[in-house]
PDB file of C-alpha atoms in Angstrom:
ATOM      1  CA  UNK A 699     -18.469   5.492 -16.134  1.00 82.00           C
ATOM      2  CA  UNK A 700     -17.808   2.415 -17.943  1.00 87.00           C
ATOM      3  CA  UNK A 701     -14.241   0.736 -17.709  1.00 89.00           C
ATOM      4  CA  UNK A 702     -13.317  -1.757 -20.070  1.00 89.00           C
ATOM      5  CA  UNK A 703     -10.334  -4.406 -18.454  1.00 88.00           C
ATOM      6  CA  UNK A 704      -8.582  -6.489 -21.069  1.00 88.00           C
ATOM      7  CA  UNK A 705      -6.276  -8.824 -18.883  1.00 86.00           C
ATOM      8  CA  UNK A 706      -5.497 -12.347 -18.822  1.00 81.00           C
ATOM      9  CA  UNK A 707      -4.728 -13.027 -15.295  1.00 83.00           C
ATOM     10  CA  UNK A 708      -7.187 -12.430 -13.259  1.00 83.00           C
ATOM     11  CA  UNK A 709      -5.293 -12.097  -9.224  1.00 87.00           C
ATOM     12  CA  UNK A 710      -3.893  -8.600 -11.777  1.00 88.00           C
ATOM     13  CA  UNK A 711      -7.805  -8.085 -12.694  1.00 87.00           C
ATOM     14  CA  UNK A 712      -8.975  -8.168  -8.611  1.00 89.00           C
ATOM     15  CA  UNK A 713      -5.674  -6.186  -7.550  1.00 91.00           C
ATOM     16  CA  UNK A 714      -6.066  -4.103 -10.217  1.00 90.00           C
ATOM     17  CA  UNK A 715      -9.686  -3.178 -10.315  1.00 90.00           C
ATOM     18  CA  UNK A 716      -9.344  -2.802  -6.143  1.00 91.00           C
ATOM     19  CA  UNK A 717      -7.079   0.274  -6.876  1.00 92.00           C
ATOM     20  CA  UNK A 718      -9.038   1.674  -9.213  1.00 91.00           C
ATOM     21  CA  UNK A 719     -12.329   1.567  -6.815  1.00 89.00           C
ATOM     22  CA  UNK A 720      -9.879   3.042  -3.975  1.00 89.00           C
ATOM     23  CA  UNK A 721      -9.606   6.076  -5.910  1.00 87.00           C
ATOM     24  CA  UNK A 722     -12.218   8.681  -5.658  1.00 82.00           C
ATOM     25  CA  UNK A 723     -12.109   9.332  -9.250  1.00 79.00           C
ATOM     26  CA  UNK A 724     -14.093   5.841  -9.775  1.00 81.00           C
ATOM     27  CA  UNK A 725     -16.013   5.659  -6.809  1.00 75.00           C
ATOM     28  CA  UNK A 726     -19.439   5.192  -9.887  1.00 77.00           C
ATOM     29  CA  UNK A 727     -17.023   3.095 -12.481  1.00 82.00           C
ATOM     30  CA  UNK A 728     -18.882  -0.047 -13.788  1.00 83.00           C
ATOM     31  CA  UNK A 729     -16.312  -2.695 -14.440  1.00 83.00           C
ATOM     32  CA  UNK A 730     -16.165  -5.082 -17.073  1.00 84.00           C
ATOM     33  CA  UNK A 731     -12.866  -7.564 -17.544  1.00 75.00           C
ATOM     34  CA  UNK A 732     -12.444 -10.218 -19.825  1.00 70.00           C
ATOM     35  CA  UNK A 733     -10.094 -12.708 -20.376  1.00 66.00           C
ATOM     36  CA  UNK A 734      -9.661 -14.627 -23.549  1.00 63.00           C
ATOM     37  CA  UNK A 735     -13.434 -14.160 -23.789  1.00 68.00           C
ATOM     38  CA  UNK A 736     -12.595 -11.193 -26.242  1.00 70.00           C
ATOM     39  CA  UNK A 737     -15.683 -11.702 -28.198  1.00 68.00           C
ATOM     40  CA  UNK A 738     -17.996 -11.311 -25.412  1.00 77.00           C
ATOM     41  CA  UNK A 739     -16.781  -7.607 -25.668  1.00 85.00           C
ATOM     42  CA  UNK A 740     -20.472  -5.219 -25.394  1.00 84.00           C
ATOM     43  CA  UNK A 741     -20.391  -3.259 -28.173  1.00 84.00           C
ATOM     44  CA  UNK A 742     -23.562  -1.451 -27.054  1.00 84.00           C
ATOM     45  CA  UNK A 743     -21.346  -0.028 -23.560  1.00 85.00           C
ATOM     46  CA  UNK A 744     -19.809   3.231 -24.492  1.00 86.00           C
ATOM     47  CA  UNK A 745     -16.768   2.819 -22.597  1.00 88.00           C
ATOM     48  CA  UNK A 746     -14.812   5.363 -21.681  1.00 90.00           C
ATOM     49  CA  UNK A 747     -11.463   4.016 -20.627  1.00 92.00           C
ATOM     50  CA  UNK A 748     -10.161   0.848 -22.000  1.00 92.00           C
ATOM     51  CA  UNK A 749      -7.117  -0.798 -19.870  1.00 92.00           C
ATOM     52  CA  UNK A 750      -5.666  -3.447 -22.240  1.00 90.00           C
ATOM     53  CA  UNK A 751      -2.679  -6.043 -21.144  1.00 88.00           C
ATOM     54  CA  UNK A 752      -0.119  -6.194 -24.231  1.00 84.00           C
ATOM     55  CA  UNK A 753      -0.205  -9.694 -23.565  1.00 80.00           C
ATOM     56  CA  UNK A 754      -3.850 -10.909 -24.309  1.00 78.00           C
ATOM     57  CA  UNK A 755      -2.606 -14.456 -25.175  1.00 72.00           C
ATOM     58  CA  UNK A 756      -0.632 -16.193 -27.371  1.00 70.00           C
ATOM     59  CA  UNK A 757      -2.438 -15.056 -30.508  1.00 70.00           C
ATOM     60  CA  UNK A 758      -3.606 -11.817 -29.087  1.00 76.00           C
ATOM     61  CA  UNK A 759      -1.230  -9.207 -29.365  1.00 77.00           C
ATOM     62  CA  UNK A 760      -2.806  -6.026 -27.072  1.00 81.00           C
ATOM     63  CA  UNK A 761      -0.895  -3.370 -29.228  1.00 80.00           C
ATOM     64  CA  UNK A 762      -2.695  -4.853 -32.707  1.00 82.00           C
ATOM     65  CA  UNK A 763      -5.953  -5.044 -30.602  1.00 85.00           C
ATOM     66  CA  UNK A 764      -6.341  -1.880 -29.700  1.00 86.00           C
ATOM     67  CA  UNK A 765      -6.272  -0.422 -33.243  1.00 86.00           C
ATOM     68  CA  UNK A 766      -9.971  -2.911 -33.484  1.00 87.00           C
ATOM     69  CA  UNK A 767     -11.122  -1.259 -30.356  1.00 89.00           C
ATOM     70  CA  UNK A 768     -10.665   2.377 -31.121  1.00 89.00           C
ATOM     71  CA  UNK A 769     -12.608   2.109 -34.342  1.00 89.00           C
ATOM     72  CA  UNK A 770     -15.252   0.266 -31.909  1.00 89.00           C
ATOM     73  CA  UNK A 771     -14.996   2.635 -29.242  1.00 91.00           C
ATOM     74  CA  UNK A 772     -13.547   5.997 -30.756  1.00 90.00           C
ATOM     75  CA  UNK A 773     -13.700   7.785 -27.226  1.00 88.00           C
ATOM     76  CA  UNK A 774     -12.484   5.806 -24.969  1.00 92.00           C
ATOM     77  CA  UNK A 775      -9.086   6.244 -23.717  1.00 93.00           C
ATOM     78  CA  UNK A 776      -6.682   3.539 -24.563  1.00 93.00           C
ATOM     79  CA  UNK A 777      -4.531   2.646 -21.387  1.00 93.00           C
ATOM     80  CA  UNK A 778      -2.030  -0.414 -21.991  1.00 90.00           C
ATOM     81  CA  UNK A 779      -0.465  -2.159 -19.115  1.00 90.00           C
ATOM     82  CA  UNK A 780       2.015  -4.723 -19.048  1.00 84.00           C
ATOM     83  CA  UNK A 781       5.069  -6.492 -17.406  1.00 81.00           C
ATOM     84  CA  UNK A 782       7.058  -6.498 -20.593  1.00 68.00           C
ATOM     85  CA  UNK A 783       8.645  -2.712 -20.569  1.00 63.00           C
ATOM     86  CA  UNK A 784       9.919  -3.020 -24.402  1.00 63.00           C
ATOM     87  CA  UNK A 785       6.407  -2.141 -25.447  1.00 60.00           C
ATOM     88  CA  UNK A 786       6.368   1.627 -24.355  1.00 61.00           C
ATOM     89  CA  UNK A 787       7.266   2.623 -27.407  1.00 56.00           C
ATOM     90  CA  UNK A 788       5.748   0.733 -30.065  1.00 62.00           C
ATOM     91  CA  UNK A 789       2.579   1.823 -28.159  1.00 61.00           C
ATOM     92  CA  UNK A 790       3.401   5.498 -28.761  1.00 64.00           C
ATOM     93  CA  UNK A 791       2.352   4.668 -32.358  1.00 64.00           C
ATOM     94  CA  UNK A 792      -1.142   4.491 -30.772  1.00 68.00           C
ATOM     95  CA  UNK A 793      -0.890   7.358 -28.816  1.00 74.00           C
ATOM     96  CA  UNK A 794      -2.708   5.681 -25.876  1.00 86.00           C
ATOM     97  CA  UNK A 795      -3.480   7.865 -22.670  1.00 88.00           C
ATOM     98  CA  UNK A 796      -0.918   5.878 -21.033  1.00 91.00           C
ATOM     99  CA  UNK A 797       0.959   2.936 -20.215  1.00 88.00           C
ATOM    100  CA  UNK A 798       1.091   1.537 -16.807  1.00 92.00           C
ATOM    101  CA  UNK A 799       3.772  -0.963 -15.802  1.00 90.00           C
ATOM    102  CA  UNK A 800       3.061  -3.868 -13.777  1.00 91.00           C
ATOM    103  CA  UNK A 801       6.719  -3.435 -12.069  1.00 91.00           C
ATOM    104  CA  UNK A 802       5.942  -0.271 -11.218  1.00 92.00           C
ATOM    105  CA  UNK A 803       2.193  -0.417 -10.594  1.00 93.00           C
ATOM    106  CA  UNK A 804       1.796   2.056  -7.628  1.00 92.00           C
ATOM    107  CA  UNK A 805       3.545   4.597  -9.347  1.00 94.00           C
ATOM    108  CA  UNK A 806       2.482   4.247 -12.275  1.00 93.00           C
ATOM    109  CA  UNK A 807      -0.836   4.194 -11.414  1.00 94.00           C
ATOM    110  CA  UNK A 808      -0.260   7.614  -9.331  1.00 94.00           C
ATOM    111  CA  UNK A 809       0.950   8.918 -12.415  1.00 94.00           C
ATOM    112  CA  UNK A 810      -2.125   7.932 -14.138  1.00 94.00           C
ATOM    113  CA  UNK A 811      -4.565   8.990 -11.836  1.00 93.00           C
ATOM    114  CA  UNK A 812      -3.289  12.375 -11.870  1.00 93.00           C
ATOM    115  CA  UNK A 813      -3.250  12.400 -15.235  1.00 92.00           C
ATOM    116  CA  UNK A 814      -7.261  11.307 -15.911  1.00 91.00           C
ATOM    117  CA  UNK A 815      -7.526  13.996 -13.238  1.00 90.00           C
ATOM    118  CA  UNK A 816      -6.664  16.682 -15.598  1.00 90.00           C
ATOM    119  CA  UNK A 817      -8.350  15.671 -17.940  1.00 87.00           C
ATOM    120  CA  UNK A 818     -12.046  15.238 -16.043  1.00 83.00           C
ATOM    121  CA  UNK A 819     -11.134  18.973 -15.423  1.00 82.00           C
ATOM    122  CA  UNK A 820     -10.936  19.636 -19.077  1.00 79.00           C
ATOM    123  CA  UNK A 821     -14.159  17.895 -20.073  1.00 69.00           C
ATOM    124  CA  UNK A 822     -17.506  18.673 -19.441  1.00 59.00           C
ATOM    125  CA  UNK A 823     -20.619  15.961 -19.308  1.00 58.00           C
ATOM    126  CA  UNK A 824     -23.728  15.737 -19.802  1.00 58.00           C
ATOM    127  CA  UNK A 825     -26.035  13.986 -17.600  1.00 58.00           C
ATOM    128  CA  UNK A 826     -29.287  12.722 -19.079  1.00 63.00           C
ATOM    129  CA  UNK A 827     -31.839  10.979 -16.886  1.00 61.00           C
ATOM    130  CA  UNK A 828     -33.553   8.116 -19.237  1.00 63.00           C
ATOM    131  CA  UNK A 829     -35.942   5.509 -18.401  1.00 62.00           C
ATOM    132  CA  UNK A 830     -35.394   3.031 -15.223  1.00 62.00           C
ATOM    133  CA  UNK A 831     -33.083   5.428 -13.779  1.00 54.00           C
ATOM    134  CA  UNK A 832     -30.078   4.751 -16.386  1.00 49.00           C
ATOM    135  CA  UNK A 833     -27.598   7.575 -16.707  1.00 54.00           C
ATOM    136  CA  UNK A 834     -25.826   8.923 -20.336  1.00 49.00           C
ATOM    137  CA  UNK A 835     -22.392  10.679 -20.142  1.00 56.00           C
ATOM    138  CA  UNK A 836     -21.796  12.512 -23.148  1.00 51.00           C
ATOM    139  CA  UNK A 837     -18.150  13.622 -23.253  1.00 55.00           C
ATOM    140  CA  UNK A 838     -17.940  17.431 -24.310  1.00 50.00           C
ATOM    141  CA  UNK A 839     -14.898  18.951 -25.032  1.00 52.00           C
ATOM    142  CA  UNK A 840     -14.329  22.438 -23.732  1.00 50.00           C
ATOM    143  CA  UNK A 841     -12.335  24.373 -25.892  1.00 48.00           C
ATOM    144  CA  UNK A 842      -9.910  27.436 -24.512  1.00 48.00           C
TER     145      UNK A 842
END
């Protein structure tokens, strides 16, 4: 699984990538975080979570961002954090998996993982074994 962090500081990036790897559910995750660097972004990964800060920089607004991203990466699941609470619900325009607080990080992040649980149980993949031992996971979505 590829996991796309968007976050400019990076003591958030260690903390918040050493949760993530905690968790079973990302025990095979493949990190990538960026900083400012956001045109070093690999647009040949097929990511499929995206965790974006709502405060990129000074010019980069997360919220705007992430409009560019899901045309680039129409599967992946848009997850914003931030410190700055006012955002929740401009971000609903987006209708992002979900929005993680930094205040509330722990449980938030509870929240979330229960949350991506569901829906790994809800979507099947498809494992193809290519050349040099690289792995493809093709989302399916498994209708009721």
């Amino acid at each position: 699984m590829n996991i796309l962090i968007l976050e400019d500081t990076n003591t958030f990036v260690e903390e918040f990538v050493d949760i993530l790897k905690n968790n079973n559910l990302f025990t095979d995750a493949h990190f990538f975080c960026l900083g400012d660097h956001f045109e070093e972004i690999d647009n040949t990964k097929d990511y499929q979570i995206i965790f974006i800060d709502v405060h990129l920089s000074k010019s980069i607004n997360g919220i705007d961002f992430s409009i560019e991203l899901k045309k680039r990466f129409p599967k992946a699941l848009i997850v914003f954090v931030t410190m700055n609470n006012n955002f929740v619900h401009k971000s609903m325009e987006l209708q992002p998996f979900y929005f993680i607080r930094k205040d509330h990080l722990n449980e938030d992040m509870s929240i979330f993982f229960k949350m991506f649980k569901e829906h790994l149980e809800n979507t099947s993949f498809i494992v193809i074994n290519a050349r040099e031992n690289t792995y493809v996971l093709i989302p399916v979505i498994l209708s009721t």
